[in-house]
XYZ file of C-alpha atoms in Angstrom:
627
model
C -30.542 -4.821 -46.172
C -32.246 -3.047 -43.287
C -30.259 -0.348 -41.493
C -29.188 -0.635 -37.847
C -27.678 1.651 -35.446
C -24.064 1.248 -34.274
C -22.793 3.221 -31.268
C -19.231 4.598 -31.089
C -17.849 5.982 -27.768
C -14.832 8.317 -27.553
C -13.835 8.488 -23.809
C -11.799 11.478 -22.926
C -10.328 12.125 -19.483
C -13.275 14.170 -18.136
C -16.080 13.606 -20.603
C -17.159 11.247 -23.479
C -18.825 11.634 -26.889
C -21.150 9.143 -28.320
C -21.794 8.832 -32.032
C -24.837 6.683 -33.179
C -24.361 5.833 -36.929
C -27.024 4.097 -38.838
C -26.062 1.977 -41.664
C -26.599 -1.430 -43.416
C -24.743 -4.353 -42.000
C -22.858 -4.970 -45.306
C -20.722 -1.816 -44.932
C -17.198 -1.821 -43.696
C -16.075 -0.264 -40.484
C -14.215 2.370 -42.560
C -17.489 3.642 -43.880
C -18.906 3.987 -40.369
C -15.805 5.786 -39.376
C -16.180 8.399 -42.174
C -19.602 9.132 -40.796
C -18.292 9.475 -37.295
C -15.738 12.080 -38.406
C -18.435 13.980 -40.167
C -20.004 14.287 -36.760
C -16.754 15.210 -35.016
C -14.294 16.987 -37.394
C -11.721 17.251 -34.557
C -11.162 13.454 -34.740
C -9.800 13.867 -38.289
C -6.550 15.091 -36.617
C -6.317 11.659 -34.878
C -7.225 9.426 -37.735
C -3.876 7.828 -38.148
C -3.416 7.114 -34.441
C -6.969 5.777 -33.752
C -7.572 2.289 -32.615
C -11.039 0.556 -32.624
C -12.106 -1.864 -29.880
C -15.120 -4.018 -29.682
C -16.354 -4.008 -26.099
C -18.701 -6.953 -26.100
C -21.196 -6.697 -23.345
C -20.509 -3.219 -22.303
C -23.858 -1.835 -21.536
C -24.751 1.759 -22.684
C -26.861 2.379 -19.571
C -26.474 3.856 -17.066
C -25.195 6.679 -19.175
C -23.920 8.561 -16.079
C -21.294 5.976 -15.485
C -20.344 5.176 -19.139
C -17.162 7.266 -19.240
C -15.682 5.464 -16.254
C -16.811 1.980 -17.350
C -15.495 2.518 -20.874
C -12.152 3.812 -19.591
C -11.946 0.872 -17.134
C -12.680 -1.561 -19.974
C -9.921 0.006 -22.069
C -7.505 -0.148 -19.215
C -8.040 -3.894 -18.979
C -8.024 -4.679 -22.679
C -5.991 -2.105 -24.473
C -3.200 -4.678 -25.255
C -5.667 -7.396 -26.304
C -5.311 -7.734 -29.997
C -8.401 -9.927 -30.313
C -10.551 -6.989 -29.045
C -9.137 -4.586 -31.715
C -10.680 -4.289 -35.196
C -9.462 -2.941 -38.486
C -11.235 -0.495 -40.740
C -11.502 -2.984 -43.580
C -13.751 -5.369 -41.649
C -17.403 -5.659 -42.597
C -19.787 -5.040 -39.580
C -21.687 -8.084 -40.621
C -18.672 -10.262 -39.751
C -18.104 -8.420 -36.480
C -21.793 -8.749 -35.411
C -23.137 -11.711 -37.325
C -26.353 -11.695 -35.357
C -26.685 -7.905 -35.529
C -25.726 -5.391 -32.954
C -27.322 -5.291 -29.559
C -29.457 -2.172 -29.158
C -28.386 -1.706 -25.478
C -24.586 -2.037 -25.744
C -21.769 0.018 -26.953
C -20.310 -1.379 -30.252
C -17.082 0.463 -30.704
C -14.659 2.431 -28.546
C -12.534 4.990 -30.303
C -9.103 5.164 -28.587
C -6.709 7.838 -29.623
C -3.008 7.811 -28.326
C -4.068 10.568 -26.034
C -6.919 8.390 -24.566
C -4.568 5.391 -24.171
C -1.856 7.358 -22.378
C -4.331 8.892 -19.938
C -5.418 5.498 -18.797
C -2.173 5.244 -16.789
C -3.633 7.689 -14.355
C -6.458 5.275 -13.536
C -6.603 2.764 -10.527
C -4.896 2.224 -7.301
C -1.228 2.241 -6.564
C -1.309 -1.546 -6.704
C -3.084 -1.502 -10.215
C -0.524 0.965 -11.584
C 2.274 -1.241 -10.348
C 0.814 -4.298 -12.162
C 0.331 -2.335 -15.293
C 3.899 -1.116 -15.178
C 5.049 -4.665 -14.638
C 2.914 -5.877 -17.554
C 4.224 -3.076 -19.814
C 7.720 -4.471 -19.359
C 6.689 -7.876 -20.499
C 6.707 -7.226 -24.237
C 9.973 -5.406 -23.936
C 11.525 -8.328 -22.075
C 10.021 -10.758 -24.506
C 11.366 -8.829 -27.501
C 14.819 -8.088 -26.065
C 15.833 -11.288 -24.355
C 17.349 -13.420 -27.076
C 16.057 -16.891 -28.287
C 17.296 -19.655 -26.029
C 19.556 -21.343 -28.660
C 21.089 -18.030 -29.809
C 21.556 -16.875 -26.334
C 23.874 -19.783 -25.407
C 25.528 -20.923 -28.642
C 28.040 -17.953 -29.197
C 29.804 -15.436 -27.028
C 27.859 -12.789 -28.823
C 24.588 -14.478 -27.852
C 25.701 -14.815 -24.099
C 26.778 -11.223 -24.053
C 23.269 -10.203 -25.345
C 21.810 -11.974 -22.292
C 24.374 -11.101 -19.614
C 25.269 -7.537 -20.623
C 22.627 -6.263 -22.940
C 19.572 -7.533 -20.802
C 21.169 -7.247 -17.409
C 18.033 -5.232 -16.281
C 15.702 -7.966 -17.519
C 17.312 -11.402 -16.919
C 18.815 -11.870 -13.463
C 20.804 -15.088 -13.057
C 23.870 -13.764 -11.147
C 25.805 -12.335 -14.155
C 27.299 -9.712 -14.078
C 28.181 -10.292 -10.346
C 25.629 -7.744 -9.032
C 22.695 -9.019 -11.288
C 20.626 -10.894 -8.587
C 17.725 -10.440 -6.266
C 16.537 -12.048 -3.114
C 16.465 -15.899 -3.605
C 13.582 -17.159 -5.614
C 12.754 -19.787 -2.893
C 11.536 -16.929 -0.667
C 8.572 -16.256 -3.076
C 6.888 -19.697 -3.113
C 6.638 -22.396 -0.498
C 7.245 -25.213 -2.979
C 10.463 -23.633 -4.059
C 11.350 -22.981 -0.423
C 10.845 -26.648 0.548
C 12.953 -27.683 -2.476
C 15.830 -25.437 -1.442
C 15.645 -26.833 2.208
C 15.748 -30.438 0.988
C 18.556 -29.834 -1.408
C 20.646 -28.297 1.228
C 20.175 -31.404 3.586
C 20.915 -34.149 1.045
C 23.558 -35.605 3.351
C 21.277 -35.632 6.341
C 18.970 -38.494 7.154
C 15.767 -36.542 7.153
C 12.291 -37.952 6.270
C 11.811 -34.890 3.905
C 13.954 -36.491 1.184
C 13.825 -40.199 1.742
C 13.699 -41.955 -1.663
C 11.594 -45.123 -2.177
C 13.538 -48.125 -3.497
C 11.962 -48.018 -7.032
C 13.092 -44.430 -7.344
C 16.595 -45.321 -6.512
C 16.545 -47.972 -9.174
C 15.492 -45.457 -11.666
C 17.990 -42.994 -10.552
C 20.826 -45.578 -10.797
C 19.701 -46.323 -14.388
C 19.712 -42.648 -15.121
C 23.267 -42.261 -13.852
C 24.339 -45.213 -15.984
C 22.553 -43.787 -19.058
C 24.017 -40.423 -18.660
C 27.494 -41.580 -18.404
C 27.445 -43.027 -22.008
C 28.498 -41.281 -25.079
C 25.997 -40.391 -27.837
C 26.309 -39.406 -31.396
C 23.893 -36.432 -31.084
C 21.800 -34.534 -28.653
C 18.796 -36.127 -30.019
C 20.220 -39.595 -29.191
C 20.865 -38.481 -25.590
C 17.298 -37.067 -25.252
C 15.782 -40.334 -26.531
C 17.890 -42.363 -23.795
C 16.869 -40.340 -20.910
C 13.325 -38.916 -21.654
C 11.250 -41.807 -20.422
C 13.419 -42.273 -17.359
C 13.187 -38.607 -16.492
C 9.312 -38.506 -16.715
C 9.175 -41.544 -14.462
C 11.563 -40.043 -11.971
C 9.596 -36.710 -11.952
C 6.328 -38.607 -11.846
C 5.220 -35.986 -14.364
C 4.370 -36.308 -18.029
C 6.797 -34.341 -20.124
C 6.080 -32.806 -23.593
C 9.273 -33.192 -25.508
C 9.874 -30.623 -28.373
C 6.643 -28.775 -28.119
C 5.591 -26.811 -31.236
C 7.343 -23.502 -31.768
C 3.998 -21.742 -32.249
C 2.867 -22.409 -28.731
C 5.489 -20.043 -26.942
C 7.684 -18.808 -29.864
C 10.485 -21.099 -28.743
C 11.217 -24.858 -28.462
C 12.656 -26.037 -25.149
C 13.703 -29.666 -25.029
C 10.838 -30.490 -22.749
C 8.059 -28.917 -20.602
C 5.450 -30.480 -18.357
C 2.513 -31.603 -20.419
C -0.137 -29.843 -18.401
C -0.807 -26.058 -18.713
C 0.804 -23.813 -17.650
C 4.370 -25.190 -18.189
C 6.303 -24.834 -14.876
C 9.005 -27.530 -15.561
C 11.582 -26.641 -18.243
C 14.160 -29.164 -19.371
C 17.025 -28.369 -21.784
C 19.665 -30.913 -22.818
C 23.103 -30.635 -24.370
C 24.912 -33.644 -25.540
C 28.056 -32.982 -23.556
C 29.243 -30.084 -21.342
C 30.923 -27.542 -23.331
C 29.158 -28.367 -26.545
C 26.558 -25.844 -27.958
C 26.335 -23.772 -24.743
C 24.953 -23.877 -21.236
C 21.679 -25.991 -20.890
C 20.799 -24.297 -17.570
C 21.067 -20.823 -19.091
C 19.103 -21.994 -22.108
C 16.338 -23.412 -19.781
C 16.328 -19.884 -18.112
C 15.885 -18.282 -21.511
C 13.128 -20.687 -22.351
C 11.363 -19.901 -19.170
C 11.523 -16.234 -19.703
C 9.921 -16.585 -23.254
C 7.155 -18.798 -21.768
C 6.354 -16.633 -18.717
C 6.073 -13.654 -20.945
C 3.882 -15.231 -23.581
C 0.601 -13.425 -24.328
C -1.683 -16.227 -23.164
C -0.290 -15.948 -19.637
C -1.297 -12.270 -19.116
C -4.009 -13.241 -16.610
C -1.728 -15.702 -14.793
C 0.887 -12.988 -14.420
C -1.639 -10.887 -12.507
C -2.101 -13.696 -9.922
C 1.393 -15.142 -9.431
C 5.098 -14.738 -9.850
C 5.015 -17.973 -11.877
C 7.400 -20.206 -9.824
C 9.140 -22.964 -11.968
C 11.836 -25.638 -11.835
C 14.511 -25.638 -14.554
C 16.607 -28.722 -15.307
C 19.801 -28.715 -17.402
C 21.477 -31.795 -18.638
C 24.907 -31.656 -20.147
C 26.389 -35.034 -20.673
C 26.519 -36.540 -17.219
C 26.207 -33.177 -15.504
C 22.717 -32.358 -13.942
C 21.782 -28.887 -12.745
C 18.515 -27.960 -10.988
C 17.457 -24.330 -10.827
C 14.408 -22.429 -9.623
C 12.914 -19.354 -11.186
C 10.198 -16.740 -10.480
C 8.992 -13.622 -12.457
C 8.330 -10.331 -10.480
C 9.766 -7.148 -12.160
C 11.918 -9.527 -14.421
C 13.039 -13.125 -14.482
C 15.076 -14.281 -11.416
C 16.884 -17.650 -11.474
C 18.983 -19.546 -8.893
C 21.001 -22.618 -9.304
C 20.316 -25.065 -6.245
C 22.033 -28.233 -7.402
C 24.801 -29.050 -9.647
C 26.394 -32.619 -9.811
C 28.072 -35.142 -12.041
C 26.099 -38.194 -12.365
C 29.193 -40.319 -11.495
C 29.023 -43.816 -10.052
C 32.668 -45.048 -9.338
C 34.010 -46.513 -6.252
C 31.388 -44.488 -4.217
C 28.359 -45.575 -6.229
C 26.113 -46.478 -3.311
C 26.597 -43.015 -1.625
C 26.269 -41.230 -5.016
C 23.079 -43.027 -5.945
C 21.573 -42.316 -2.605
C 22.490 -38.557 -2.804
C 21.191 -38.171 -6.258
C 18.006 -39.985 -5.336
C 17.436 -37.620 -2.460
C 17.895 -34.581 -4.828
C 15.442 -36.042 -7.397
C 12.918 -37.076 -4.644
C 13.118 -33.435 -3.484
C 12.493 -32.208 -7.170
C 9.653 -34.731 -7.584
C 7.992 -33.437 -4.491
C 8.468 -29.844 -5.482
C 6.846 -30.589 -8.954
C 3.874 -32.123 -7.146
C 3.586 -29.087 -4.907
C 3.687 -26.846 -8.061
C 1.014 -28.924 -9.725
C -1.217 -28.433 -6.687
C -0.403 -24.734 -6.586
C -1.292 -24.104 -10.260
C -4.501 -26.197 -9.886
C -5.573 -24.046 -7.068
C -4.938 -20.907 -9.189
C -7.153 -22.313 -11.918
C -9.907 -22.982 -9.427
C -9.723 -19.407 -8.045
C -12.139 -16.831 -9.314
C -10.849 -15.363 -12.524
C -11.782 -11.703 -11.565
C -10.880 -11.069 -7.895
C -12.760 -8.249 -6.342
C -9.519 -6.508 -5.238
C -6.141 -6.102 -6.943
C -3.588 -8.193 -4.970
C 0.073 -7.619 -5.352
C 1.236 -10.266 -2.952
C 3.012 -12.152 -5.640
C 5.558 -9.214 -5.990
C 6.754 -9.874 -2.541
C 8.306 -12.795 -0.533
C 6.228 -15.580 0.923
C 8.813 -17.192 3.229
C 8.639 -20.444 4.780
C 10.184 -21.347 8.220
C 12.504 -24.290 8.426
C 10.873 -27.448 9.731
C 12.849 -27.467 13.004
C 11.906 -24.033 13.968
C 9.282 -23.942 16.717
C 9.454 -20.279 17.857
C 7.067 -17.389 16.889
C 6.475 -16.516 13.309
C 4.617 -13.197 12.892
C 1.793 -12.900 10.384
C 3.034 -10.292 7.795
C 1.490 -8.322 5.029
C 4.197 -7.159 2.673
C 3.496 -3.694 1.177
C 6.776 -2.258 -0.307
C 10.421 -2.752 -0.946
C 12.902 -0.545 0.818
C 15.862 1.186 -1.047
C 19.166 1.746 0.638
C 18.062 5.274 1.412
C 14.864 4.101 2.894
C 12.448 4.912 0.039
C 9.465 2.639 -0.348
C 8.974 1.206 -3.927
C 6.902 -1.496 -5.301
C 8.963 -2.558 -8.405
C 12.621 -2.493 -8.396
C 14.053 -0.051 -11.005
C 17.746 -0.374 -10.473
C 20.398 -2.935 -9.644
C 20.585 -1.725 -6.033
C 16.922 -2.001 -5.645
C 16.821 -5.482 -7.114
C 19.508 -6.654 -4.767
C 17.833 -5.271 -1.704
C 16.511 -7.919 0.741
C 14.662 -5.429 2.831
C 10.858 -4.823 2.799
C 8.107 -2.910 4.568
C 5.199 -4.904 5.925
C 2.416 -4.662 8.546
C 1.836 -7.054 11.414
C -0.995 -7.193 13.864
C -0.284 -5.518 17.268
C -0.998 -8.661 19.171
C 0.793 -10.967 16.784
C 2.968 -12.289 19.614
C -0.051 -14.418 20.671
C -0.582 -15.918 17.269
C 0.877 -19.400 16.541
C 1.270 -19.714 12.892
C 3.157 -22.111 10.661
C 4.158 -19.833 8.025
C 4.607 -16.137 7.098
C 1.692 -14.759 5.209
C 2.291 -12.488 2.248
C -0.644 -10.497 0.835
C -1.305 -7.153 -0.697
C -1.593 -4.016 1.335
C -5.288 -3.838 0.616
C -5.818 -7.054 2.603
C -3.887 -5.706 5.697
C -5.488 -5.918 9.201
C -6.812 -2.688 10.602
C -5.025 -3.106 13.922
C -1.524 -3.362 12.870
C 1.969 -1.876 13.089
C 4.378 -1.033 10.334
C 7.545 -3.169 10.429
C 10.731 -3.600 8.493
C 11.530 -7.154 7.307
C 15.189 -7.982 6.332
C 16.321 -11.250 4.768
C 19.989 -11.942 5.604
C 22.363 -14.860 5.597
C 23.529 -14.250 9.172
C 22.239 -12.116 12.130
C 22.986 -11.771 15.908
C 19.551 -11.308 17.434
C 20.908 -11.211 20.937
C 23.005 -8.110 20.070
C 19.996 -6.481 18.608
C 17.781 -7.213 21.685
C 20.468 -5.936 24.059
C 20.498 -2.547 22.367
C 16.737 -2.414 21.618
C 16.145 -2.706 25.266
C 18.024 0.504 25.803
C 16.360 2.227 22.751
C 19.634 2.076 20.941
C 18.216 0.020 18.057
C 14.664 -0.510 16.663
C 12.383 -3.012 18.636
C 12.937 -6.569 17.448
C 9.878 -8.738 16.942
C 11.301 -11.858 15.514
C 14.337 -13.541 13.895
C 13.145 -16.549 12.104
C 15.182 -18.999 10.125
C 13.550 -19.499 6.762
C 14.045 -21.761 3.833
C 16.888 -20.499 1.743
C 19.342 -20.599 4.618
C 18.374 -17.205 5.594
C 17.072 -15.289 8.638
C 13.910 -13.207 8.462
C 14.352 -10.266 10.735
C 11.346 -8.295 11.693
C 11.786 -4.997 13.529
C 9.940 -1.829 14.082
C 10.086 0.779 11.285
C 11.907 3.790 12.756
C 11.542 7.027 10.863
C 14.770 9.073 10.478
C 17.789 9.126 8.171
C 20.925 7.236 7.813
C 24.184 8.890 9.135
C 25.702 8.713 5.568
C 23.122 11.085 4.156
C 24.372 13.899 6.473
C 27.982 13.011 5.379
C 26.948 13.407 1.718
C 25.624 16.823 2.520
C 28.947 17.562 4.240
C 26.983 18.315 7.494
C 28.132 17.358 10.952
C 25.869 15.408 13.142
C 24.860 16.400 16.674
C 27.335 15.295 19.363
C 24.440 13.423 21.024
C 24.552 10.905 18.100
C 28.073 10.133 18.896
C 27.290 9.652 22.553
C 24.580 7.149 21.837
C 26.628 5.142 19.458
C 29.530 5.166 22.017
C 27.077 3.913 24.663
C 25.816 1.245 22.356
C 29.293 -0.116 21.512
C 30.170 -0.047 25.150
C 27.109 -2.127 26.010
C 27.983 -4.678 23.288
C 31.500 -4.859 24.546
C 30.333 -5.468 28.100
C 28.658 -8.660 26.579
C 31.903 -9.580 24.843
C 30.467 -8.657 21.455
C 31.987 -6.842 18.625
C 29.708 -4.835 16.251
C 32.175 -5.063 13.310
C 30.657 -2.779 10.828
C 30.432 0.634 12.398
C 30.084 2.728 9.277
C 27.631 5.416 8.604
C 25.255 3.225 6.544
C 24.602 1.254 9.851
C 24.083 4.309 12.138
C 20.590 5.825 12.062
C 19.561 9.349 13.286
C 16.063 9.434 14.729
C 13.942 12.254 16.012
C 13.760 12.527 19.774
C 10.766 13.919 21.823
C 9.569 17.370 22.274
C 11.417 18.308 25.515
C 14.572 20.442 25.715
C 16.809 17.455 26.155
C 14.920 15.317 23.584
C 16.983 16.125 20.370
C 17.981 13.738 17.606
C 19.219 10.182 18.773
C 21.342 7.593 17.427
C 20.611 4.014 16.822
C 22.536 0.995 15.364
C 20.734 -0.907 12.656
C 22.198 -4.009 10.999
C 23.522 -6.699 13.247
C 24.630 -9.086 10.437
C 28.358 -9.005 11.390
C 28.220 -8.990 15.028
C 30.440 -11.698 16.625
C 32.164 -12.668 19.825
C 35.424 -10.920 20.722
C 38.514 -12.764 19.617
C 36.457 -15.615 18.181
C 34.033 -14.214 15.669
C 35.132 -13.563 12.196
C 34.494 -10.885 9.445
C 32.749 -12.024 6.310
C 35.004 -13.422 3.527
C 33.278 -10.978 1.175
C 34.217 -7.851 3.176
C 35.333 -5.136 0.828
C 38.758 -4.374 2.098
C 39.276 -1.848 -0.671
C 36.891 0.644 1.085
C 38.542 3.713 2.875
C 36.190 3.224 5.736
C 38.361 0.728 7.405
C 40.698 2.633 9.794
C 42.915 -0.245 10.631
C 44.498 -2.884 8.392
C 43.687 -5.578 11.064
C 40.117 -5.624 9.765
C 40.451 -8.184 7.008
C 38.422 -10.794 5.154
C 37.537 -13.635 7.403
C 39.686 -12.161 9.998
C 39.254 -12.466 13.779
C 36.969 -9.627 15.296
C 38.437 -7.503 18.077
C 36.755 -4.834 20.349
C 39.649 -2.561 19.361
C 38.318 -2.340 15.866
C 34.995 -0.952 17.070
C 36.848 1.745 19.206
C 38.937 2.719 16.059
C 35.856 3.031 13.996
C 34.023 4.887 16.756
C 36.898 7.525 16.939
C 36.535 7.939 13.204
C 32.695 8.443 13.498
C 33.326 11.107 16.228
C 34.945 13.232 13.639
C 31.619 13.422 11.726
C 29.925 14.938 14.741
C 29.973 18.325 16.265
C 32.333 18.903 19.309
C 30.825 18.707 22.723
């Protein structure tokens, strides 16, 4: 056999070595490696930890850029098992047509080389790599669906042992911003399911669908000898109602698990799990969430995870109980239950059939929307010129009835409670945060847009302002505007009702620190801060408004100007609780166990009173210097 030349590249951080090895094509890779080590004895120390990659189509020239090109190639493919090769392989099987004389044939990667790759790339690229590194951990740690629901030990492994990976509301603090904020199809589904009892065209079901839904309710009410019998009874109906072909009992080898059904096209974004009766063999909705987690972390969807947060619809059937959830994947799996109802006819059969028909019409439309969404992803270029992290952030959708201004936003970071900007949540507090950093055009008030735009920071407009975006269940924008006009609160740009029954509040980012940080350092604040907050409360009271939550986490200390009288100033931030004096009510979730409340008349769902603000203000005064 004629001898040919094989080129090995060993890419260090700052330099690289190339090793041309001449050999017959019948030898094994191990023989070539022995010759390489003869050239470079230092590699002997790394022998056990070396990996060998085949970088097909990696040109040797220009040699001046080979180091950066080979390291970038490794960065993209270091986890790809099909690009790795073992020492026992014959080179003739690796290169059946012979090695190209102009290409690199093997890359030698020691552990040191692989670890150094984490230094490469932009902040966005490093964030996506960190996200991807968690995938295998999640896939391995989160239990198989059937085990995770069938016993208390299995449920504990999901809820307790994997609380930092699987986020579905258990334990109580294990949740994130609603999944419907991250995809328009999920947002529309959430809106329609919240308005099932309203006569809106959004969820008007056709007569043929109502007939199928009525039949599904009748079928679900029957008793069946086994889960398989129940599946057999509903599966054709369900596919027709969803207007989507469903693949029942897909092979285990495809995703490593076997959900009862997924949509037949690729990727799967509808997951159905069925239990014969509620209370038998576990929770079907939890099982669907576990199935989704194993699907979304499957190796074949690595490229898809770089493009999207993988929105999906999950359906759990338990006897005649139907539950519909939505799920996304950002730094972990987040799942929200949107609809749960017994498929019961009874004396109110007409009303019940109509309500369920509207719910399943909304679900059918969401499935159609997601079908179009994934088709568009497939049609997009496979290698975008810039790394986008837009899918790590919300893409909220205004409610249909809102006709006001919606700013064009480019989300860049999440904000922690202390004001730190992060890309991926690393703790329970960060996961729960509904506050983000974004940029918006300076002249955005002249823009008439239908939806908010979420994109990566690299796509941000050049003429823009940094803003804080907060998602909250209730907000008093009038109170915010009153104080912002007097520079006692950050400037408010918009307060938009969005799908998910939330407000999207957009305000200027003000640099400073929260008053609680000084308290933690056991430092007194300048008396000027107290004076500003006192003036802010008096201004609200003059409009018959009660602030309600006058604690140090809602008081901000901001730098003043450069003049002798321009010291630090105080601002109020967070107008979630503001209500009208003697009519507004405190939240039912108010933590009445906190020592912050100076009067026992501040109670869960209690009436708000100006006197409460005054008492809280007197307490805050004690945390400031004397005049």
